[in-house]
């Protein structure tokens, strides 16, 4: 199979018929063999019933319905597991991503032997409440990840070589940073392509302030996991040793200062009467705790293996 098109969706019942007709036309015009994997992320507006109806018209559809809403990352992770095409293309279901981009994405992945090709919505049709945080995240992510050639990490329209989606894990709100996850996994042939972005035709945006906060926390998580997931003691242990040694040196200085004062017969204060003593004590305790945290993290190594288990209600 040439292409697997993975479409996560949540309450997009109105756009689905138009989207499927568009996808079918583009793929048939280009002679691609393809499948469309739809993941209904707990929709409540009749999206699943619409998908069932479309399945009778478009046998290319393979659909999965979550029992409740888990988020876009969960939907993508399950969709990636189900994909079987040589090239996997993701797009949103709201008609803001254009299926007309599919042929060029496919050909660049194949022709240039890329691992990942990310869309760049150079001209966006979104409110400022969505575009401003996105620009901030993109700038920070470029600096943290070192992927300087991407302007839009969170564009829903992306193309992947099959090996990439089979070897990465997406959870939390980490769909925003899939290029970073791919890079940490060793897939470094990452490029960008300017794509069209259409105004939303149906429904409302799912973007909210909570995603701004969660996205920032997930960026920190990706940085930590990418750098230290296999060696957490290097992170916690280094901080712990620095803190412990700082506290130890301060304590040693306070004791030496008291002994020198005694030998000279000058007035001195007890060590416990000086504020620096308590700073040193806290530094030693924190350092010890950080070192123990690193040791425990080294034993645990990674999070629970069932992190990406989701309740699936139906599959067609």
mmCIF file of C-alpha atoms in Angstrom, residues 3 56 117:
data_model
loop_
_atom_site.group_PDB
_atom_site.id
_atom_site.type_symbol
_atom_site.label_atom_id
_atom_site.label_comp_id
_atom_site.label_asym_id
_atom_site.label_seq_id
_atom_site.Cartn_x
_atom_site.Cartn_y
_atom_site.Cartn_z
ATOM 1 C CA UNK A 3 -0.329 5.693 1.652
ATOM 2 C CA UNK A 56 -20.396 1.607 3.042
ATOM 3 C CA UNK A 117 8.074 16.062 6.065
#
